[in-house]
mmCIF file of C-alpha atoms in Angstrom:
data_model
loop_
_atom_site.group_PDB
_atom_site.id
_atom_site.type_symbol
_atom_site.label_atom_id
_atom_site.label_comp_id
_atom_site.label_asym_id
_atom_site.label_seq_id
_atom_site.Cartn_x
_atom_site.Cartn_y
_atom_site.Cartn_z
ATOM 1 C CA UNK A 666 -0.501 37.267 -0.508
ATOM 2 C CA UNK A 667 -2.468 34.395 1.122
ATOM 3 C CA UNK A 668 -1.266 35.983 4.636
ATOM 4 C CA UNK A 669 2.693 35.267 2.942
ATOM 5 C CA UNK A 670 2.028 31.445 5.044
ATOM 6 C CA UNK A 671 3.941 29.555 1.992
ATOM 7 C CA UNK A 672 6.971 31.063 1.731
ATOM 8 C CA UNK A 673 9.923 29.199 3.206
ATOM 9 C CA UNK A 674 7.711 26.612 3.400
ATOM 10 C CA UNK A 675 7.901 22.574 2.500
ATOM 11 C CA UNK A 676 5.164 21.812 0.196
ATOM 12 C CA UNK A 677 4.532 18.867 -1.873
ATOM 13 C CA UNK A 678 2.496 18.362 -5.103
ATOM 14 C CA UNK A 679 1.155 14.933 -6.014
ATOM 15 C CA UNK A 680 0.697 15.115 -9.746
ATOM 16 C CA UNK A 681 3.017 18.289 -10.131
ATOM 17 C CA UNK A 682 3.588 17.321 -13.889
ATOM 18 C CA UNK A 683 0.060 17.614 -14.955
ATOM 19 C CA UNK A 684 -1.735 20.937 -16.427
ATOM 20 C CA UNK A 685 -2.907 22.409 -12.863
ATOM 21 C CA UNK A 686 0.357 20.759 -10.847
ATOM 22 C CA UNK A 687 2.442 22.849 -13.145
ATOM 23 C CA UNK A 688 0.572 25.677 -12.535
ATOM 24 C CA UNK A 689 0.782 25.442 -9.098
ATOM 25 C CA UNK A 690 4.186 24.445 -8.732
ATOM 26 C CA UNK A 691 5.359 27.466 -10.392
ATOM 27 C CA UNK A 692 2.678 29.746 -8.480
ATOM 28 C CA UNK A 693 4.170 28.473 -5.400
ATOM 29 C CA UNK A 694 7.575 28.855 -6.420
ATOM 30 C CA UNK A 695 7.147 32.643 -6.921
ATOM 31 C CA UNK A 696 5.503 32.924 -3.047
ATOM 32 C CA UNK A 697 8.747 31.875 -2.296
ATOM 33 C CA UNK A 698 7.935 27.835 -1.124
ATOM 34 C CA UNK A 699 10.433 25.134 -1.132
ATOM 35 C CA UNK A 700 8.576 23.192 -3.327
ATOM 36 C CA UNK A 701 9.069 19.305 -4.396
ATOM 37 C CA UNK A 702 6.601 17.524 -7.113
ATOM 38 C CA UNK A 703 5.590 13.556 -7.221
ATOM 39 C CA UNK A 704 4.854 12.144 -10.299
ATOM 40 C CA UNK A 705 4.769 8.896 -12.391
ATOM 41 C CA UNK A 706 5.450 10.846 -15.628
ATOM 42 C CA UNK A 707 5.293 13.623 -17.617
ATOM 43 C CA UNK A 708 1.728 13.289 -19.042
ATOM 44 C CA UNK A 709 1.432 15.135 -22.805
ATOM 45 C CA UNK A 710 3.485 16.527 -25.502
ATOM 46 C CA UNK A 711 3.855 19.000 -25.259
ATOM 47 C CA UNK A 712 4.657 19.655 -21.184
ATOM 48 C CA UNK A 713 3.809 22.499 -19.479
ATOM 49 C CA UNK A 714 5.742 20.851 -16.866
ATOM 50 C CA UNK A 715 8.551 20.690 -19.049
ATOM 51 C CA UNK A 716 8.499 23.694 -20.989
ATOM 52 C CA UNK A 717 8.383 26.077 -17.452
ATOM 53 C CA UNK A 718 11.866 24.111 -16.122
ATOM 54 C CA UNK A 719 10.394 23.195 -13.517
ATOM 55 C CA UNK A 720 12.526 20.224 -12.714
ATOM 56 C CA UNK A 721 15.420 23.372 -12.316
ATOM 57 C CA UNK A 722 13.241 24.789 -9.416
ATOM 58 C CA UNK A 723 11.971 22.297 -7.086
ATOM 59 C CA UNK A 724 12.457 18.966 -5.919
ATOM 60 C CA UNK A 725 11.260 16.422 -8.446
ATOM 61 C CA UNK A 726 10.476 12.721 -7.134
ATOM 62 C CA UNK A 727 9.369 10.160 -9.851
ATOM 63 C CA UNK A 728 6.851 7.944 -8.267
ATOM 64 C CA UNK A 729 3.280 5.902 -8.887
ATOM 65 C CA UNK A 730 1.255 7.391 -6.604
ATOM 66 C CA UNK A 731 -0.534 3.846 -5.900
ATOM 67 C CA UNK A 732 2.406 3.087 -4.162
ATOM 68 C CA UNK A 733 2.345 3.677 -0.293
ATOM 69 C CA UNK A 734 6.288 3.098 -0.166
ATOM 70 C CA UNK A 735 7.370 4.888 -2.759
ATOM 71 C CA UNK A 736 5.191 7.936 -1.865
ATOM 72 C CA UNK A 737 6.137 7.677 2.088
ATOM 73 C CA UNK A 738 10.047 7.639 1.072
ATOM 74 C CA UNK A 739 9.303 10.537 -1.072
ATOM 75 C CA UNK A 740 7.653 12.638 2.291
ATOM 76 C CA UNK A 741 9.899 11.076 4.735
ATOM 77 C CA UNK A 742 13.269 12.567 2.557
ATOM 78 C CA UNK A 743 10.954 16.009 1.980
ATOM 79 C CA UNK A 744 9.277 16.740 4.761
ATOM 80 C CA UNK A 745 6.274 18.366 3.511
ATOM 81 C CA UNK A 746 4.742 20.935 5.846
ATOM 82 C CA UNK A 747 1.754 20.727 3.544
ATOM 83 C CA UNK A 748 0.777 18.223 0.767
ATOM 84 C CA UNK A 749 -1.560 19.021 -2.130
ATOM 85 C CA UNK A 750 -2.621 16.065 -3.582
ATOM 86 C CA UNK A 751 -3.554 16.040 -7.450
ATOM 87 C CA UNK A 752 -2.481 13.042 -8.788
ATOM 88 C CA UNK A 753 -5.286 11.060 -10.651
ATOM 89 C CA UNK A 754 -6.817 9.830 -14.211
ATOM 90 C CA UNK A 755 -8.762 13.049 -15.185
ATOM 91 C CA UNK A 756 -10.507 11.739 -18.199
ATOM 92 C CA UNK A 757 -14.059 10.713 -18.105
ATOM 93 C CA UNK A 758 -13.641 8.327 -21.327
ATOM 94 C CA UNK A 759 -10.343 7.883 -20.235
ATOM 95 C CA UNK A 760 -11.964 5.862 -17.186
ATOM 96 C CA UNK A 761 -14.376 3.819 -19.517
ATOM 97 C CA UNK A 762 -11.337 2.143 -21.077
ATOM 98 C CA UNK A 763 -9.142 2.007 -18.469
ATOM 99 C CA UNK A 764 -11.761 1.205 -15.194
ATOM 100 C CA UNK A 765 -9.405 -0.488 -12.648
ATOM 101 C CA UNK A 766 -6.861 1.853 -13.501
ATOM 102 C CA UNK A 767 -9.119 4.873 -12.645
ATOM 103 C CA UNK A 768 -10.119 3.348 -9.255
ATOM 104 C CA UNK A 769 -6.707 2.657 -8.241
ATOM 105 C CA UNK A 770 -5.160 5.461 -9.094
ATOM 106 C CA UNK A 771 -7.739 8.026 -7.552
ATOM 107 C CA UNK A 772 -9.047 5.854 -4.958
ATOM 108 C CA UNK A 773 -6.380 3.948 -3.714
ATOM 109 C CA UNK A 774 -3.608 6.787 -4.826
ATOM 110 C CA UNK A 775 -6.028 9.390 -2.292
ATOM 111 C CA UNK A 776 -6.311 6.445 0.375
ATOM 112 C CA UNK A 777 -2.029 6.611 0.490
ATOM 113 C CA UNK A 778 -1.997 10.639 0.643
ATOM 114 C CA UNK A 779 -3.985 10.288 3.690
ATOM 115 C CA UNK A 780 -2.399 7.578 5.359
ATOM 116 C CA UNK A 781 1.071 9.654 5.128
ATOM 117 C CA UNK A 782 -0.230 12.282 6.512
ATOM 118 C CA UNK A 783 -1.779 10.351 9.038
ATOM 119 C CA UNK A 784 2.078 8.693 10.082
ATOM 120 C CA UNK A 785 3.842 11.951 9.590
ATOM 121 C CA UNK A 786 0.795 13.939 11.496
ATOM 122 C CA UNK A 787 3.943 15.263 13.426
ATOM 123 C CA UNK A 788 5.482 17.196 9.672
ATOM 124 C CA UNK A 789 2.214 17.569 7.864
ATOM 125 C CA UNK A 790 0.486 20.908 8.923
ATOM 126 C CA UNK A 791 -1.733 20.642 6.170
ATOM 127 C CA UNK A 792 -3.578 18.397 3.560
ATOM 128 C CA UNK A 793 -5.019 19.934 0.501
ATOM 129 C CA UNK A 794 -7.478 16.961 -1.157
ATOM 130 C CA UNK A 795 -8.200 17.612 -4.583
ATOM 131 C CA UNK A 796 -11.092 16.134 -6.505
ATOM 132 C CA UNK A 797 -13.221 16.624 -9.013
ATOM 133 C CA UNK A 798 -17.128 18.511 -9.633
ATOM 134 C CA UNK A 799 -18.037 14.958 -11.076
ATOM 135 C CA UNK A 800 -18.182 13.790 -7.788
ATOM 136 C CA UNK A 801 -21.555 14.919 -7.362
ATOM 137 C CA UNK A 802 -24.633 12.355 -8.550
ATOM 138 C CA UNK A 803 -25.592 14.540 -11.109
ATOM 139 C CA UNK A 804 -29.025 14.688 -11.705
ATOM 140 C CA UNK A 805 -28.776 17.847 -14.388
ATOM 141 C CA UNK A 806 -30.443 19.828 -12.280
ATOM 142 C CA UNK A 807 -30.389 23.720 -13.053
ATOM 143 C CA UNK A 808 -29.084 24.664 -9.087
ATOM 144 C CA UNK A 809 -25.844 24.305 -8.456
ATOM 145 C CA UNK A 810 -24.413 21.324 -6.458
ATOM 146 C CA UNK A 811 -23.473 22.085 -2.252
ATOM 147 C CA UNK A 812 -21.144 20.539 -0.778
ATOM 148 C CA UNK A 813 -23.498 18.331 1.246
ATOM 149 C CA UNK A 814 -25.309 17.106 -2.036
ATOM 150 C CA UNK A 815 -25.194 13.133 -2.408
ATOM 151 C CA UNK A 816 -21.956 11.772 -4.199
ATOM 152 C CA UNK A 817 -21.393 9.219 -6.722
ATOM 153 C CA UNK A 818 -21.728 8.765 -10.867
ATOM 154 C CA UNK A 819 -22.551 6.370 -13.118
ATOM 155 C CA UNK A 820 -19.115 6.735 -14.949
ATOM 156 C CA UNK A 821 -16.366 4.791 -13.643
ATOM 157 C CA UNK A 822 -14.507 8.253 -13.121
ATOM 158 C CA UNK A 823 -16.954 10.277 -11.350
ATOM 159 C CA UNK A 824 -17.808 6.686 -9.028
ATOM 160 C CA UNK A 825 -14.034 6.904 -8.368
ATOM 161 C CA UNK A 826 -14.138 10.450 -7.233
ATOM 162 C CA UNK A 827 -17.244 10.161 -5.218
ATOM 163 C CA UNK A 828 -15.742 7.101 -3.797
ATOM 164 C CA UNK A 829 -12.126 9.427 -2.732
ATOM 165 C CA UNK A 830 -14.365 11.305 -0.915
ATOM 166 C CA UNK A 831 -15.952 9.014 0.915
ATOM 167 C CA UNK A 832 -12.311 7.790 1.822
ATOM 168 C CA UNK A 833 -10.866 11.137 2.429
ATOM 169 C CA UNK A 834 -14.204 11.969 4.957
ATOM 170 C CA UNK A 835 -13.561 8.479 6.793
ATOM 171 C CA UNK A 836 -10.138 9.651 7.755
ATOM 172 C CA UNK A 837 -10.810 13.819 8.382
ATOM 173 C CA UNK A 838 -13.600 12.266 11.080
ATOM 174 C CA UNK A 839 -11.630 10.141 12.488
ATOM 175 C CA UNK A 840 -7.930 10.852 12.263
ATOM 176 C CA UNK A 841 -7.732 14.784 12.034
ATOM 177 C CA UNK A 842 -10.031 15.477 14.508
ATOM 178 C CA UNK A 843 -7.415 17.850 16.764
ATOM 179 C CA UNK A 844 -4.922 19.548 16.179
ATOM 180 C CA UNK A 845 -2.405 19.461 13.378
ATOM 181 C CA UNK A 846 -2.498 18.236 10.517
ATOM 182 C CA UNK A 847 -5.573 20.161 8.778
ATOM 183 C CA UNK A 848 -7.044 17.937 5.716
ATOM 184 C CA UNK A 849 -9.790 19.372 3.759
ATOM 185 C CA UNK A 850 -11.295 18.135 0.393
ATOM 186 C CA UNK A 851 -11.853 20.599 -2.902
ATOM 187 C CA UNK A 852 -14.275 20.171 -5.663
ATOM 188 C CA UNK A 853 -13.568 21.984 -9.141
ATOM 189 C CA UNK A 854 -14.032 21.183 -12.722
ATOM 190 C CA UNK A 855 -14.026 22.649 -16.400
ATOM 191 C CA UNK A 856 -10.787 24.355 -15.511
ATOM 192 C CA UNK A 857 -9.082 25.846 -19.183
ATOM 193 C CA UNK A 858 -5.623 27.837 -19.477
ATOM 194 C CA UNK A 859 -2.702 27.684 -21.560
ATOM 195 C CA UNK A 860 -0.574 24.985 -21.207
ATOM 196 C CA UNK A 861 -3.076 21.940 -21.635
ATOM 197 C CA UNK A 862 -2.398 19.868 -23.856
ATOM 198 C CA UNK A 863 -4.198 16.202 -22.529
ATOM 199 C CA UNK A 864 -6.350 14.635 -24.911
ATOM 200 C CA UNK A 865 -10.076 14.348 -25.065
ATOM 201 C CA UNK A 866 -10.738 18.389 -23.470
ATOM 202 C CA UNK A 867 -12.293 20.788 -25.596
ATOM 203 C CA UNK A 868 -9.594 23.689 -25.342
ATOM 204 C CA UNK A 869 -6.430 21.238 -26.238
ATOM 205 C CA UNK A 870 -8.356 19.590 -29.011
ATOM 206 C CA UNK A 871 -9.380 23.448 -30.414
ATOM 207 C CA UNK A 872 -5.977 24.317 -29.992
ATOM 208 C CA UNK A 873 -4.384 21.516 -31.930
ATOM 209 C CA UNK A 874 -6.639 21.498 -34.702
ATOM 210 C CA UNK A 875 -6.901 25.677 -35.266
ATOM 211 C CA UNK A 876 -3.061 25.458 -34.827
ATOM 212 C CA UNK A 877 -2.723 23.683 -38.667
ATOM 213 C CA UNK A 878 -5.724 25.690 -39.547
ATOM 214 C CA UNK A 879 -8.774 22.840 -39.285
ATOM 215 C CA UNK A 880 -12.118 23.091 -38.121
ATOM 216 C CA UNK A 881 -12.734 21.437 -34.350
ATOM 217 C CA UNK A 882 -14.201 18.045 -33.876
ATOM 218 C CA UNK A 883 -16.844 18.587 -31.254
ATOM 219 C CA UNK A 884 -19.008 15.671 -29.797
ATOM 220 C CA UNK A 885 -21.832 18.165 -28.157
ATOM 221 C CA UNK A 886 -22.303 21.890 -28.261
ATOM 222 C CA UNK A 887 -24.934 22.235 -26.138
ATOM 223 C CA UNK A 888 -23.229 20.812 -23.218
ATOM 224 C CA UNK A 889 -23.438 23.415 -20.355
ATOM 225 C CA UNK A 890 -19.916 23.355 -18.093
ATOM 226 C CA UNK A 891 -18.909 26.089 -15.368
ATOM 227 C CA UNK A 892 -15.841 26.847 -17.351
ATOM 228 C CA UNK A 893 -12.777 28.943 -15.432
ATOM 229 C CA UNK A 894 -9.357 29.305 -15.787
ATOM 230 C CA UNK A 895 -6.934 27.432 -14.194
ATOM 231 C CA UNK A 896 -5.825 30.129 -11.626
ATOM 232 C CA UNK A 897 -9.124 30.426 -10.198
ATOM 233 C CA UNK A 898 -9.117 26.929 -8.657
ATOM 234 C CA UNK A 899 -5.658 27.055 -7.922
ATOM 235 C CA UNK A 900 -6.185 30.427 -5.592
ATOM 236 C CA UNK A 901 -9.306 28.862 -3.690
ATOM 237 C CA UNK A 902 -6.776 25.720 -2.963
ATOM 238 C CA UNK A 903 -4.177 28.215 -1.764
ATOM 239 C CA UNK A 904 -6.739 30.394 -0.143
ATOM 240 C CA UNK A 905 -8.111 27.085 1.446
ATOM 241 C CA UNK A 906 -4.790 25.658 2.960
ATOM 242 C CA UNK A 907 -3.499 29.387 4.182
ATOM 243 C CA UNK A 908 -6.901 29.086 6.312
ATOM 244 C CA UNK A 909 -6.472 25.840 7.246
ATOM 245 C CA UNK A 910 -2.742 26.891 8.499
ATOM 246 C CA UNK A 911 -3.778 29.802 10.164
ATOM 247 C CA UNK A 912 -7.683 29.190 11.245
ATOM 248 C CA UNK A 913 -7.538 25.553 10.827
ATOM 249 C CA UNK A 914 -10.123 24.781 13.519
ATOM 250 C CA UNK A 915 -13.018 25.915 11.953
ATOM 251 C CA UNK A 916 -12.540 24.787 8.265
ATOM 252 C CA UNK A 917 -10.746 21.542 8.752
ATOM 253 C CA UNK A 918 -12.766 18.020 7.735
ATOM 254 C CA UNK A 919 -14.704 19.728 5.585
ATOM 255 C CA UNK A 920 -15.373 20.222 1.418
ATOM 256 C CA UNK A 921 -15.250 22.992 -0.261
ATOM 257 C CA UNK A 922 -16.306 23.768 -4.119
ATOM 258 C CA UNK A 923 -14.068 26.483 -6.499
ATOM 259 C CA UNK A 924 -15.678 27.273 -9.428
ATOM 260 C CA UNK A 925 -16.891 30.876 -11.655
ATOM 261 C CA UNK A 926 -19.607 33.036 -10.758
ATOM 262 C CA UNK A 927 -23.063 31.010 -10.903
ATOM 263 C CA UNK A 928 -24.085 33.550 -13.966
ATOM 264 C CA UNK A 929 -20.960 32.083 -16.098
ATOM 265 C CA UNK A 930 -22.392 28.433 -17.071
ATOM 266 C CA UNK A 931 -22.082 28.735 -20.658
ATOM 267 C CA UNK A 932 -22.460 25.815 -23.665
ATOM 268 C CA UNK A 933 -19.393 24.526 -25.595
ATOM 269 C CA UNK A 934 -21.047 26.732 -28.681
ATOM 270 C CA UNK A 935 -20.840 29.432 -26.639
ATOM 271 C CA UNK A 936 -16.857 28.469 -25.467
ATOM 272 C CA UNK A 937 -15.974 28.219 -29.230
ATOM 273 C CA UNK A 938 -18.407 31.385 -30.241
ATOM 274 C CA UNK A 939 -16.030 33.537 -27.406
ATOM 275 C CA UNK A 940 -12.774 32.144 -28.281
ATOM 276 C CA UNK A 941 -13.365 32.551 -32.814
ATOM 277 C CA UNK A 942 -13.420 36.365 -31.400
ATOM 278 C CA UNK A 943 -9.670 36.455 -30.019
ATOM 279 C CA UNK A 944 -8.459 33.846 -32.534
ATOM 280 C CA UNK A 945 -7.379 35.191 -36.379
ATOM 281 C CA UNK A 946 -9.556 33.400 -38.861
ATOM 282 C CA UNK A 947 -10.761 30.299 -36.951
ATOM 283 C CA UNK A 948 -11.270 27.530 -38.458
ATOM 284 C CA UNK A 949 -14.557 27.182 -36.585
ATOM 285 C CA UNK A 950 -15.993 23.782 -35.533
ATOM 286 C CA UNK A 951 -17.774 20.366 -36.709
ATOM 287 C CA UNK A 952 -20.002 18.470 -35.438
ATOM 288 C CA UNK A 953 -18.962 14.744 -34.706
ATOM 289 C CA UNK A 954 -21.666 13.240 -32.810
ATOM 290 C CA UNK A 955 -20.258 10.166 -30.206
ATOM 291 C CA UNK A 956 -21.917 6.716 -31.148
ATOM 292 C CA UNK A 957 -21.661 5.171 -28.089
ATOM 293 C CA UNK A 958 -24.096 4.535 -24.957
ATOM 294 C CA UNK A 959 -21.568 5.657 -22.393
ATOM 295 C CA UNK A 960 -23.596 8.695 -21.112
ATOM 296 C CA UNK A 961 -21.868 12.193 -21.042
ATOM 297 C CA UNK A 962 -23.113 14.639 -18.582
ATOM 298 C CA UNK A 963 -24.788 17.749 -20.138
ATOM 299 C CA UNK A 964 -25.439 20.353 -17.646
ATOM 300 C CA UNK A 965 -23.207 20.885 -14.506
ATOM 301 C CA UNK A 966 -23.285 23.571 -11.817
ATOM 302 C CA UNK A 967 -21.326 23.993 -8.372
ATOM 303 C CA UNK A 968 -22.965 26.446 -5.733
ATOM 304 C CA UNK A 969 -19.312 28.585 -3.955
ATOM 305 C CA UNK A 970 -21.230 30.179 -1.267
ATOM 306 C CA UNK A 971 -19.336 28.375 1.065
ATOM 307 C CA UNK A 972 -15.851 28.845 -0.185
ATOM 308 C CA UNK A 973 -17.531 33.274 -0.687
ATOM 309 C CA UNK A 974 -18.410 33.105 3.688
ATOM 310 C CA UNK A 975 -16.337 30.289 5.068
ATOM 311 C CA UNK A 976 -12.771 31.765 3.235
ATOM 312 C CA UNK A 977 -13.631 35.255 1.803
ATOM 313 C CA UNK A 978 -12.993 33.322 -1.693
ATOM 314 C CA UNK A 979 -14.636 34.725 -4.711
ATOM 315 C CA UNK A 980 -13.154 34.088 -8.635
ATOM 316 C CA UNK A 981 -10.855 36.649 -10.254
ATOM 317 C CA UNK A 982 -12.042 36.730 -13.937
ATOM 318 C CA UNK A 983 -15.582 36.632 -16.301
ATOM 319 C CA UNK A 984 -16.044 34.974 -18.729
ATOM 320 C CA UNK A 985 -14.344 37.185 -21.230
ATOM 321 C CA UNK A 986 -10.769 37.179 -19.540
ATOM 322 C CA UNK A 987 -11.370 33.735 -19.048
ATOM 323 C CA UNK A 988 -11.239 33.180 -22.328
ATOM 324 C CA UNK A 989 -9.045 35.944 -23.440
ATOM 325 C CA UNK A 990 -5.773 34.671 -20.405
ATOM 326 C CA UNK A 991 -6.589 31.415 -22.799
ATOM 327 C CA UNK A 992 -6.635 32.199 -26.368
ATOM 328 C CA UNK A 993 -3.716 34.766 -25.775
ATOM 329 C CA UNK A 994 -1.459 31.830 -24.096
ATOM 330 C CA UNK A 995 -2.033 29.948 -27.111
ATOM 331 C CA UNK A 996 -1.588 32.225 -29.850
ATOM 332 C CA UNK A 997 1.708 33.888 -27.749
ATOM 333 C CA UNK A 998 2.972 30.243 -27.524
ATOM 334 C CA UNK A 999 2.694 29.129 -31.372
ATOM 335 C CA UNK A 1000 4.228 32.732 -31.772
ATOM 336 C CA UNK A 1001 6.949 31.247 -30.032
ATOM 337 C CA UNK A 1002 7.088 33.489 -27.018
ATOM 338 C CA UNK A 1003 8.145 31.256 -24.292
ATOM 339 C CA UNK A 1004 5.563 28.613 -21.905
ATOM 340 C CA UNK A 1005 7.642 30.167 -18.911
ATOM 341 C CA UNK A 1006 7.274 34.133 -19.859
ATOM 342 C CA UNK A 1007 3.564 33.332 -20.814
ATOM 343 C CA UNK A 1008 2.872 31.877 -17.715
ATOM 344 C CA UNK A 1009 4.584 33.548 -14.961
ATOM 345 C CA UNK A 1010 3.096 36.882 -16.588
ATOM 346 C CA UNK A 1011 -0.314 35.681 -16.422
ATOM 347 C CA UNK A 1012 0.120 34.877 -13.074
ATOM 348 C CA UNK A 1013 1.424 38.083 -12.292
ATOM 349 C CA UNK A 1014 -1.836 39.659 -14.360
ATOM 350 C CA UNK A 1015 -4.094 37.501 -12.156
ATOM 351 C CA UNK A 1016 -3.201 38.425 -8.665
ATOM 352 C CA UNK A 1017 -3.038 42.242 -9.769
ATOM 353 C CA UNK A 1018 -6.514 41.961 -11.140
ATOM 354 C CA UNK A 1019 -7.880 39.937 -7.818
ATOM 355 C CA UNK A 1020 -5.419 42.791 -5.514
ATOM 356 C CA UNK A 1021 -7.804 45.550 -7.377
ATOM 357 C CA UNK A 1022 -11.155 43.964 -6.745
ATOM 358 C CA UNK A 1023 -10.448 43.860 -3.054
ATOM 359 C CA UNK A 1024 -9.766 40.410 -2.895
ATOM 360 C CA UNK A 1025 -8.972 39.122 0.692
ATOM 361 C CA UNK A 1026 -6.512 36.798 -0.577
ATOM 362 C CA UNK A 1027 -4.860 39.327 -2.670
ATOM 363 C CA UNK A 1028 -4.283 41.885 -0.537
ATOM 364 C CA UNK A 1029 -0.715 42.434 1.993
#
């Protein structure tokens, strides 16, 4: 799987602690990696983080990730063949209270990723830069964004993830230009899966209130998202930094976006409609319309083609598992079957399902 490049390998994950950095840490653990996390914190209680053990199987070092120092002593003591960098403030609202903080930590944060691997070019084989889909200046159009559409936002969050592109591109064009290392950015979004439980996203808040048996607070149903579960992402960043180990002169400097089939843009109605279906008398939802004049995005699209011809990528799961992997991590979890069990068989579920649709990835 994913041409078997990660195992016995050193690979570091900024923001290991968070909902995808668990999920990849423990992915990676399983292809046999010698994995090691950096982190400020454990973000939400629950922890996914915390409930898989992770801190038993890899290399934990506790660290703000807008420090240079800190993060260099980290990779210096590691020595992290390749670095996936997730660390950042992933709330849109999030970024209206907090502004400065949201620039810092995603700008400046993604500015000290690359500079490491720019002073340890002679360790780091690979870089793995991990945005967001709000990076895009979306204009609500109904095609889906390319990777050469314009960047920016009018949110402080999506600003600061246009902006650690802009960064990240600087230093691909001018640093990484031969040779190892291999830095590439990625651009997902909407991703859902057990084991979220950050505030302000629509699964975690469905979740928490169907869990004591109330009705869903929702702001807008008729927002349209690409919504896919987390493993879908996380196997077009693993897909993406195999290639850039193995093929790395053609893919390297570039961006590349991971999201569901184009057909699978579906409202937040339509999220809750599909997930009432797998969920034992549902509460259901109510609408709680947001008084403010902070704009909120209501149709988003990514265009994959590239990631389908430039890495043989394509995602796993419709809609329907999508939702199902979801609703049954929940429900299994509050049934107190175990966040480690739960995960490490979905896992297992996903790469048998992408190994019997033929895909590239998947296959030995």
């Amino acid at each position: 799987m994913f041409k078997n490049v990660y195992k016995g390998k050193n690979v570091l994950i900024t923001g290991n602690t968070g909902f995808k950095g668990s999920w990849l840490s423990e992915w990676l653990v399983s292809l046999g990696a010698n994995v090691a996390g950096y982190s400020i914190g454990v973000p939400s209680t629950p922890s996914h983080f915390e409930e898989l053990h992770l801190s038993d199987k890899i290399q934990y070092f506790v660290g703000d990730i807008r420090s240079y120092e800190q993060f260099k002593n980290a990779c210096v003591l590691f020595k992290p063949e390749f670095i996936f960098h997730l660390a950042a403030q992933p709330l849109v609202r999030e970024s209206y209270v907090n502004p400065r903080e949201t620039f810092e930590v995603n700008v400046s944060g993604t500015l000290n990723v690359l500079e490491v691997i720019r002073e340890m070019s002679d360790v780091v084989k690979v870089g793995v830069i991990i945005t967001s889909d709000k990076c895009y200046d979306n204009v609500e159009w109904i095609y889906g964004y390319r990777e050469n559409d314009r960047l920016g936002g009018e949110d402080p969050y999506s600003g600061s993830k246009g902006a650690a592109e802009l960064v990240a591109n600087s230093y691909m064009k001018s640093y990484f230009k031969t040779g190892f290392p291999n830095v590439a950015t990625t651009r997902a979004g909407n991703v859902i899966g057990g084991g979220d439980w950050a505030k302000d996203r629509i699964i975690p808040d469905i979740v928490r209130s169907w869990s004591v048996g109330k009705p869903v607070e929702v702001r807008n149903i008729s927002s349209t998202r690409p919504w896919q579960h987390v493993l879908e992402p996380l196997s077009g960043y693993l897909c993406l930094g195999a290639n850039l180990y193995t093929e790395g002169t053609d893919l390297r400097n570039q961006a590349f976006n991971f999201g569901p089939d184009s057909r699978i843009n579906k409202t937040v109605g339509e999220l809750i409609a599909e997930l009432e279906q797998s969920w034992d008398q549902a509460p259901g939802m109510q609408y709680v319309p947001l008084e403010t004049a902070q704009k909120e995005s209501v149709l988003l699209k990514l265009s994959c083609e590239k990631a389908n011809i430039q890495l043989s990528w394509f995602p796993v799961l419709t809609f329907e598992e999508t939702i199902r992997f979801t609703s049954t991590w929940y429900k299994s979890y509050y049934e107190d079957v175990t966040a480690a069990e739960l995960t490490r068989k979905q896992i297992n579920e996903y790469c048998n399902l992408a190994a019997e649709r033929k895909l590239e990835w998947a296959l030995s």
